[in-house]
PDB file of C-alpha atoms in Angstrom:
ATOM      1  CA  LYS C   1       0.000   0.000   0.000  1.00  0.00           C
ATOM      2  CA  ARG C   2       2.805   2.436   0.861  1.00  0.00           C
ATOM      3  CA  LEU C   3       4.530   1.727  -2.432  1.00  0.00           C
ATOM      4  CA  ARG C   4       1.387   2.147  -4.511  1.00  0.00           C
ATOM      5  CA  THR C   5       0.738   5.468  -2.770  1.00  0.00           C
ATOM      6  CA  ALA C   6       4.314   6.628  -3.397  1.00  0.00           C
ATOM      7  CA  ILE C   7       4.016   5.690  -7.083  1.00  0.00           C
ATOM      8  CA  ALA C   8       0.731   7.575  -7.386  1.00  0.00           C
ATOM      9  CA  MET C   9       2.176  10.640  -5.620  1.00  0.00           C
ATOM     10  CA  GLN C  10       5.543  10.386  -7.413  1.00  0.00           C
ATOM     11  CA  GLN C  11       7.448  10.555  -4.125  1.00  0.00           C
ATOM     12  CA  PRO C  12      10.626   8.579  -3.334  1.00  0.00           C
ATOM     13  CA  LEU C  13      10.211   5.764  -0.826  1.00  0.00           C
ATOM     14  CA  LEU C  14      12.715   3.551   0.972  1.00  0.00           C
ATOM     15  CA  LEU C  15      11.308   0.221   2.147  1.00  0.00           C
ATOM     16  CA  ARG C  16      13.645  -1.233   4.747  1.00  0.00           C
ATOM     17  CA  GLY C  17      14.027  -4.990   4.470  1.00  0.00           C
ATOM     18  CA  ALA C  18      11.322  -5.325   1.812  1.00  0.00           C
ATOM     19  CA  ALA C  19      13.510  -7.605  -0.324  1.00  0.00           C
ATOM     20  CA  ALA C  20      15.194  -9.527   2.485  1.00  0.00           C
ATOM     21  CA  HIS C  21      12.970 -12.564   1.841  1.00  0.00           C
ATOM     22  CA  ILE C  22      13.441 -12.858  -1.932  1.00  0.00           C
ATOM     23  CA  PRO C  23      15.596 -15.675  -3.386  1.00  0.00           C
ATOM     24  CA  ALA C  24      18.428 -13.360  -4.464  1.00  0.00           C
ATOM     25  CA  CYS C  25      18.991 -12.034  -0.935  1.00  0.00           C
ATOM     26  CA  ILE C  26      18.962 -15.568   0.446  1.00  0.00           C
ATOM     27  CA  GLU C  27      20.767 -17.504  -2.277  1.00  0.00           C
ATOM     28  CA  TRP C  28      23.133 -15.137  -4.103  1.00  0.00           C
ATOM     29  CA  THR C  29      26.657 -15.832  -2.929  1.00  0.00           C
ATOM     30  CA  ARG C  30      29.714 -15.028  -5.023  1.00  0.00           C
ATOM     31  CA  SER C  31      29.669 -18.521  -6.526  1.00  0.00           C
ATOM     32  CA  THR C  32      25.919 -18.790  -7.165  1.00  0.00           C
ATOM     33  CA  PHE C  33      25.814 -15.292  -8.671  1.00  0.00           C
ATOM     34  CA  ALA C  34      28.645 -16.170 -11.058  1.00  0.00           C
ATOM     35  CA  ALA C  35      27.023 -19.497 -11.935  1.00  0.00           C
ATOM     36  CA  ARG C  36      23.618 -17.979 -12.668  1.00  0.00           C
ATOM     37  CA  LEU C  37      24.570 -14.655 -14.272  1.00  0.00           C
ATOM     38  CA  GLY C  38      28.313 -14.750 -14.925  1.00  0.00           C
ATOM     39  CA  ALA C  39      27.892 -15.242 -18.681  1.00  0.00           C
ATOM     40  CA  THR C  40      26.022 -11.917 -19.024  1.00  0.00           C
ATOM     41  CA  VAL C  41      27.940  -9.833 -21.561  1.00  0.00           C
ATOM     42  CA  LEU C  42      28.871  -6.303 -20.470  1.00  0.00           C
ATOM     43  CA  ARG C  43      28.771  -3.630 -23.156  1.00  0.00           C
ATOM     44  CA  PRO C  44      31.231  -0.707 -22.906  1.00  0.00           C
ATOM     45  CA  SER C  45      29.635   2.644 -22.140  1.00  0.00           C
ATOM     46  CA  ALA C  46      30.569   6.168 -21.217  1.00  0.00           C
ATOM     47  CA  TRP C  47      29.795   5.529 -17.559  1.00  0.00           C
ATOM     48  CA  TRP C  48      32.091   2.556 -17.017  1.00  0.00           C
ATOM     49  CA  PRO C  49      34.927   2.596 -19.568  1.00  0.00           C
ATOM     50  CA  TRP C  50      36.865  -0.633 -19.971  1.00  0.00           C
ATOM     51  CA  ALA C  51      40.123   0.765 -21.327  1.00  0.00           C
ATOM     52  CA  SER C  52      41.827   0.472 -17.960  1.00  0.00           C
ATOM     53  CA  PHE C  53      40.839  -3.183 -17.644  1.00  0.00           C
ATOM     54  CA  ARG C  54      43.859  -4.750 -19.334  1.00  0.00           C
ATOM     55  CA  ASP C  55      42.915  -3.234 -22.685  1.00  0.00           C
ATOM     56  CA  SER C  56      39.643  -5.116 -22.437  1.00  0.00           C
ATOM     57  CA  SER C  57      37.922  -2.501 -24.608  1.00  0.00           C
ATOM     58  CA  ARG C  58      38.936  -4.833 -27.467  1.00  0.00           C
ATOM     59  CA  VAL C  59      37.576  -7.945 -25.800  1.00  0.00           C
ATOM     60  CA  GLN C  60      34.003  -8.944 -25.034  1.00  0.00           C
ATOM     61  CA  ARG C  61      33.663  -9.045 -21.256  1.00  0.00           C
ATOM     62  CA  ASN C  62      31.095 -10.685 -19.023  1.00  0.00           C
ATOM     63  CA  LEU C  63      30.151 -10.503 -15.348  1.00  0.00           C
ATOM     64  CA  SER C  64      32.521 -13.324 -14.398  1.00  0.00           C
ATOM     65  CA  ASN C  65      35.418 -11.463 -16.051  1.00  0.00           C
ATOM     66  CA  PHE C  66      34.342  -8.311 -14.255  1.00  0.00           C
ATOM     67  CA  LEU C  67      34.392 -10.004 -10.845  1.00  0.00           C
ATOM     68  CA  GLU C  68      37.882 -11.352 -11.531  1.00  0.00           C
ATOM     69  CA  ASP C  69      39.089  -7.916 -12.586  1.00  0.00           C
ATOM     70  CA  LEU C  70      37.563  -6.369  -9.466  1.00  0.00           C
ATOM     71  CA  ASP C  71      39.695  -8.694  -7.356  1.00  0.00           C
ATOM     72  CA  ALA C  72      42.808  -7.714  -9.316  1.00  0.00           C
ATOM     73  CA  LYS C  73      42.039  -3.998  -9.026  1.00  0.00           C
ATOM     74  CA  ALA C  74      41.404  -4.299  -5.285  1.00  0.00           C
ATOM     75  CA  ALA C  75      44.737  -6.079  -4.829  1.00  0.00           C
ATOM     76  CA  ASP C  76      46.522  -3.309  -6.750  1.00  0.00           C
ATOM     77  CA  GLY C  77      44.699  -0.571  -4.870  1.00  0.00           C
ATOM     78  CA  ASP C  78      43.412   0.916  -8.139  1.00  0.00           C
ATOM     79  CA  PRO C  79      40.010   2.618  -8.621  1.00  0.00           C
ATOM     80  CA  VAL C  80      37.305   0.226  -9.747  1.00  0.00           C
ATOM     81  CA  PRO C  81      34.516   0.794 -12.293  1.00  0.00           C
ATOM     82  CA  TYR C  82      30.856  -0.019 -11.965  1.00  0.00           C
ATOM     83  CA  ALA C  83      29.115  -2.572 -14.215  1.00  0.00           C
ATOM     84  CA  PHE C  84      25.467  -2.073 -15.105  1.00  0.00           C
ATOM     85  CA  GLU C  85      23.749  -4.333 -17.609  1.00  0.00           C
ATOM     86  CA  THR C  86      20.425  -5.857 -18.672  1.00  0.00           C
ATOM     87  CA  PRO C  87      20.758  -9.663 -18.842  1.00  0.00           C
ATOM     88  CA  SER C  88      19.040 -11.485 -21.688  1.00  0.00           C
ATOM     89  CA  GLY C  89      17.816 -15.019 -22.370  1.00  0.00           C
ATOM     90  CA  THR C  90      18.010 -17.482 -19.488  1.00  0.00           C
ATOM     91  CA  ALA C  91      19.912 -14.968 -17.336  1.00  0.00           C
ATOM     92  CA  ALA C  92      16.998 -12.527 -17.587  1.00  0.00           C
ATOM     93  CA  SER C  93      14.592 -15.284 -16.566  1.00  0.00           C
ATOM     94  CA  GLN C  94      16.858 -16.074 -13.618  1.00  0.00           C
ATOM     95  CA  VAL C  95      16.788 -12.472 -12.388  1.00  0.00           C
ATOM     96  CA  LEU C  96      13.005 -12.354 -12.770  1.00  0.00           C
ATOM     97  CA  ALA C  97      12.744 -15.477 -10.610  1.00  0.00           C
ATOM     98  CA  ASP C  98      15.328 -14.395  -8.028  1.00  0.00           C
ATOM     99  CA  VAL C  99      14.225 -10.749  -7.723  1.00  0.00           C
ATOM    100  CA  PRO C 100      10.399 -10.748  -7.886  1.00  0.00           C
ATOM    101  CA  LEU C 101       9.660  -7.146  -6.908  1.00  0.00           C
ATOM    102  CA  PHE C 102       6.261  -6.792  -8.578  1.00  0.00           C
ATOM    103  CA  SER C 103       3.244  -8.546  -7.126  1.00  0.00           C
ATOM    104  CA  SER C 104       0.484  -9.419  -9.576  1.00  0.00           C
ATOM    105  CA  ALA C 105      -1.656  -6.631  -8.115  1.00  0.00           C
ATOM    106  CA  LEU C 106       1.108  -4.060  -8.482  1.00  0.00           C
ATOM    107  CA  ARG C 107       1.980  -5.202 -11.983  1.00  0.00           C
ATOM    108  CA  SER C 108      -1.670  -4.767 -12.998  1.00  0.00           C
ATOM    109  CA  ASP C 109      -1.270  -1.033 -12.262  1.00  0.00           C
ATOM    110  CA  MET C 110       1.656  -0.757 -14.682  1.00  0.00           C
ATOM    111  CA  SER C 111       1.612   0.273 -18.322  1.00  0.00           C
ATOM    112  CA  PHE C 112       4.911  -1.549 -18.816  1.00  0.00           C
ATOM    113  CA  VAL C 113       7.824  -2.970 -16.824  1.00  0.00           C
ATOM    114  CA  ARG C 114      11.237  -3.141 -18.447  1.00  0.00           C
ATOM    115  CA  PRO C 115      13.482  -6.215 -18.111  1.00  0.00           C
ATOM    116  CA  PRO C 116      15.549  -6.213 -14.898  1.00  0.00           C
ATOM    117  CA  GLN C 117      19.025  -4.708 -14.805  1.00  0.00           C
ATOM    118  CA  ILE C 118      21.969  -5.804 -12.671  1.00  0.00           C
ATOM    119  CA  ALA C 119      24.574  -3.491 -11.114  1.00  0.00           C
ATOM    120  CA  VAL C 120      27.865  -4.702  -9.592  1.00  0.00           C
ATOM    121  CA  GLY C 121      30.773  -2.754  -8.119  1.00  0.00           C
ATOM    122  CA  SER C 122      33.103  -2.164  -5.191  1.00  0.00           C
ATOM    123  CA  ALA C 123      33.366   0.600  -2.592  1.00  0.00           C
ATOM    124  CA  GLY C 124      33.996   3.987  -4.149  1.00  0.00           C
ATOM    125  CA  ALA C 125      32.355   3.179  -7.474  1.00  0.00           C
ATOM    126  CA  GLY C 126      29.030   4.668  -8.478  1.00  0.00           C
ATOM    127  CA  ALA C 127      26.822   6.202 -11.138  1.00  0.00           C
ATOM    128  CA  PRO C 128      26.730   9.849 -12.268  1.00  0.00           C
ATOM    129  CA  LEU C 129      23.587  11.923 -11.876  1.00  0.00           C
ATOM    130  CA  HIS C 130      20.929  10.922 -14.402  1.00  0.00           C
ATOM    131  CA  SER C 131      17.174  10.378 -14.725  1.00  0.00           C
ATOM    132  CA  HIS C 132      14.751   8.041 -16.504  1.00  0.00           C
ATOM    133  CA  PHE C 133      11.468   6.190 -15.991  1.00  0.00           C
ATOM    134  CA  ALA C 134      10.366   5.289 -12.472  1.00  0.00           C
ATOM    135  CA  ALA C 135      12.367   2.438 -10.953  1.00  0.00           C
ATOM    136  CA  LEU C 136      12.334  -0.089  -8.131  1.00  0.00           C
ATOM    137  CA  ASN C 137      15.869  -0.714  -6.893  1.00  0.00           C
ATOM    138  CA  ALA C 138      16.630  -3.733  -4.705  1.00  0.00           C
ATOM    139  CA  LEU C 139      20.036  -3.948  -3.040  1.00  0.00           C
ATOM    140  CA  ILE C 140      21.008  -7.602  -2.742  1.00  0.00           C
ATOM    141  CA  VAL C 141      24.506  -7.225  -1.256  1.00  0.00           C
ATOM    142  CA  GLY C 142      26.300  -4.319   0.420  1.00  0.00           C
ATOM    143  CA  ALA C 143      25.508  -0.696   1.225  1.00  0.00           C
ATOM    144  CA  LYS C 144      24.882   2.173  -1.168  1.00  0.00           C
ATOM    145  CA  ARG C 145      24.352   5.940  -0.787  1.00  0.00           C
ATOM    146  CA  TRP C 146      21.923   7.703  -3.102  1.00  0.00           C
ATOM    147  CA  LEU C 147      21.528  11.362  -3.987  1.00  0.00           C
ATOM    148  CA  LEU C 148      17.944  12.090  -5.092  1.00  0.00           C
ATOM    149  CA  ILE C 149      17.049  15.411  -6.747  1.00  0.00           C
ATOM    150  CA  PRO C 150      13.512  16.552  -7.728  1.00  0.00           C
ATOM    151  CA  PRO C 151      12.803  16.706 -11.481  1.00  0.00           C
ATOM    152  CA  GLN C 152      12.779  20.506 -11.624  1.00  0.00           C
ATOM    153  CA  ASP C 153      16.392  20.610 -10.406  1.00  0.00           C
ATOM    154  CA  ALA C 154      17.689  17.390 -11.975  1.00  0.00           C
ATOM    155  CA  GLU C 155      20.737  17.473 -14.235  1.00  0.00           C
ATOM    156  CA  TRP C 156      23.109  14.993 -15.840  1.00  0.00           C
ATOM    157  CA  SER C 157      26.706  14.724 -14.664  1.00  0.00           C
ATOM    158  CA  VAL C 158      29.881  12.897 -15.704  1.00  0.00           C
ATOM    159  CA  ALA C 159      30.799  11.847 -12.152  1.00  0.00           C
ATOM    160  CA  PRO C 160      28.849  11.069  -8.957  1.00  0.00           C
ATOM    161  CA  PRO C 161      28.282  14.462  -7.244  1.00  0.00           C
ATOM    162  CA  LEU C 162      28.682  12.852  -3.807  1.00  0.00           C
ATOM    163  CA  LEU C 163      32.272  11.962  -4.750  1.00  0.00           C
ATOM    164  CA  ALA C 164      33.038  15.170  -6.629  1.00  0.00           C
ATOM    165  CA  ALA C 165      31.846  17.319  -3.703  1.00  0.00           C
ATOM    166  CA  ARG C 166      34.059  15.644  -1.096  1.00  0.00           C
ATOM    167  CA  ASN C 167      37.068  17.913  -1.537  1.00  0.00           C
ATOM    168  CA  GLY C 168      34.917  21.049  -1.720  1.00  0.00           C
ATOM    169  CA  ARG C 169      36.455  22.118  -5.029  1.00  0.00           C
ATOM    170  CA  CYS C 170      33.580  21.305  -7.387  1.00  0.00           C
ATOM    171  CA  ALA C 171      30.967  24.048  -7.059  1.00  0.00           C
ATOM    172  CA  THR C 172      28.479  22.262  -9.336  1.00  0.00           C
ATOM    173  CA  ALA C 173      28.645  19.039  -7.328  1.00  0.00           C
ATOM    174  CA  MET C 174      28.251  20.917  -4.049  1.00  0.00           C
ATOM    175  CA  ARG C 175      25.229  22.790  -5.435  1.00  0.00           C
ATOM    176  CA  LEU C 176      23.597  19.549  -6.599  1.00  0.00           C
ATOM    177  CA  CYS C 177      24.159  17.906  -3.227  1.00  0.00           C
ATOM    178  CA  LYS C 178      22.413  20.828  -1.524  1.00  0.00           C
ATOM    179  CA  LEU C 179      19.419  20.494  -3.857  1.00  0.00           C
ATOM    180  CA  GLY C 180      18.915  16.818  -3.142  1.00  0.00           C
ATOM    181  CA  VAL C 181      18.448  14.379  -0.308  1.00  0.00           C
ATOM    182  CA  GLU C 182      20.872  11.592   0.614  1.00  0.00           C
ATOM    183  CA  VAL C 183      19.536   8.100   1.308  1.00  0.00           C
ATOM    184  CA  ASP C 184      21.544   5.118   2.580  1.00  0.00           C
ATOM    185  CA  GLN C 185      20.330   1.770   1.273  1.00  0.00           C
ATOM    186  CA  CYS C 186      21.335  -1.525   2.886  1.00  0.00           C
ATOM    187  CA  ALA C 187      21.119  -5.111   1.672  1.00  0.00           C
ATOM    188  CA  GLY C 188      17.478  -6.200   1.525  1.00  0.00           C
ATOM    189  CA  ASP C 189      16.139  -2.644   1.125  1.00  0.00           C
ATOM    190  CA  VAL C 190      14.050  -1.512  -1.848  1.00  0.00           C
ATOM    191  CA  LEU C 191      14.167   2.111  -3.034  1.00  0.00           C
ATOM    192  CA  PHE C 192      11.500   3.590  -5.292  1.00  0.00           C
ATOM    193  CA  VAL C 193      12.794   6.449  -7.453  1.00  0.00           C
ATOM    194  CA  PRO C 194       9.968   8.301  -9.267  1.00  0.00           C
ATOM    195  CA  GLU C 195      10.222   9.063 -12.977  1.00  0.00           C
ATOM    196  CA  TRP C 196      12.591  11.869 -13.959  1.00  0.00           C
ATOM    197  CA  TRP C 197      13.925  12.332 -10.441  1.00  0.00           C
ATOM    198  CA  GLY C 198      17.660  12.860 -10.747  1.00  0.00           C
ATOM    199  CA  HIS C 199      19.674  10.223  -8.935  1.00  0.00           C
ATOM    200  CA  SER C 200      23.286   9.264  -8.424  1.00  0.00           C
ATOM    201  CA  THR C 201      24.930   6.571  -6.324  1.00  0.00           C
ATOM    202  CA  VAL C 202      28.134   5.855  -4.459  1.00  0.00           C
ATOM    203  CA  LEU C 203      28.876   2.334  -3.239  1.00  0.00           C
ATOM    204  CA  LEU C 204      29.883   2.156   0.419  1.00  0.00           C
ATOM    205  CA  SER C 205      30.984  -1.487   0.083  1.00  0.00           C
ATOM    206  CA  ASP C 206      30.960  -4.290  -2.483  1.00  0.00           C
ATOM    207  CA  CYS C 207      27.442  -4.205  -3.934  1.00  0.00           C
ATOM    208  CA  VAL C 208      25.104  -6.193  -6.115  1.00  0.00           C
ATOM    209  CA  ALA C 209      21.743  -4.672  -7.030  1.00  0.00           C
ATOM    210  CA  ALA C 210      18.776  -5.286  -9.323  1.00  0.00           C
ATOM    211  CA  THR C 211      16.567  -2.621 -10.873  1.00  0.00           C
ATOM    212  CA  TYR C 212      13.261  -2.559 -12.719  1.00  0.00           C
ATOM    213  CA  GLU C 213      12.260   0.553 -14.668  1.00  0.00           C
ATOM    214  CA  PHE C 214       8.543   0.961 -15.294  1.00  0.00           C
ATOM    215  CA  ALA C 215       5.691   3.327 -16.082  1.00  0.00           C
ATOM    216  CA  ASP C 216       2.429   3.158 -14.178  1.00  0.00           C
ATOM    217  CA  ARG C 217      -0.890   3.823 -15.887  1.00  0.00           C
ATOM    218  CA  GLY C 218      -0.922   7.381 -14.540  1.00  0.00           C
ATOM    219  CA  SER C 219       2.410   8.238 -16.139  1.00  0.00           C
ATOM    220  CA  LEU C 220       2.597  10.656 -19.073  1.00  0.00           C
ATOM    221  CA  TRP C 221       4.720   7.955 -20.749  1.00  0.00           C
ATOM    222  CA  SER C 222       2.238   5.110 -20.326  1.00  0.00           C
TER     223      SER C 222
END
């Protein structure tokens, strides 16, 4: 009921522990995650360039490769990127089964629900400020800090403002942080981000998350 009200009112909502009972939160260990989703191919993008990953921009990478490279980067003390991808085929079916965020009643209110996306990264990684359709975000492993900014003030950035504002030298990042609200999400929590709300993340630890973008029947985009 709280979620359906938040969707109708287009207000962010953090549901503590709402996903703690789903299969992913119970069953996803490093080995089971790799076995079920490790073959998911990761496409290069502007947000998580692969050039620093052993010239892997010339090689097709998957989630298993990414996890191995994360271990190597952590051992070297180097910055780590953030992988974000939409699995397809059997992997998509596996995520749908392991991360069932939409009840039949809730899904009946939706105009459409996009296929689930998976995000993986280590502490210090994160996503720049951006916006899109409404989304349900379940954190399966770790802890993550969000910056949420209302649509009228939302912008797009090339780096997470929460990181860029730390040294006090980036006036734009500091301004964006003042416009928004910070939310800490823990494993098992579900965060609803309304459509076109600006949002950016910083990972506070190793994290695995799943996201569904959607439009409800009251959306202008339905």
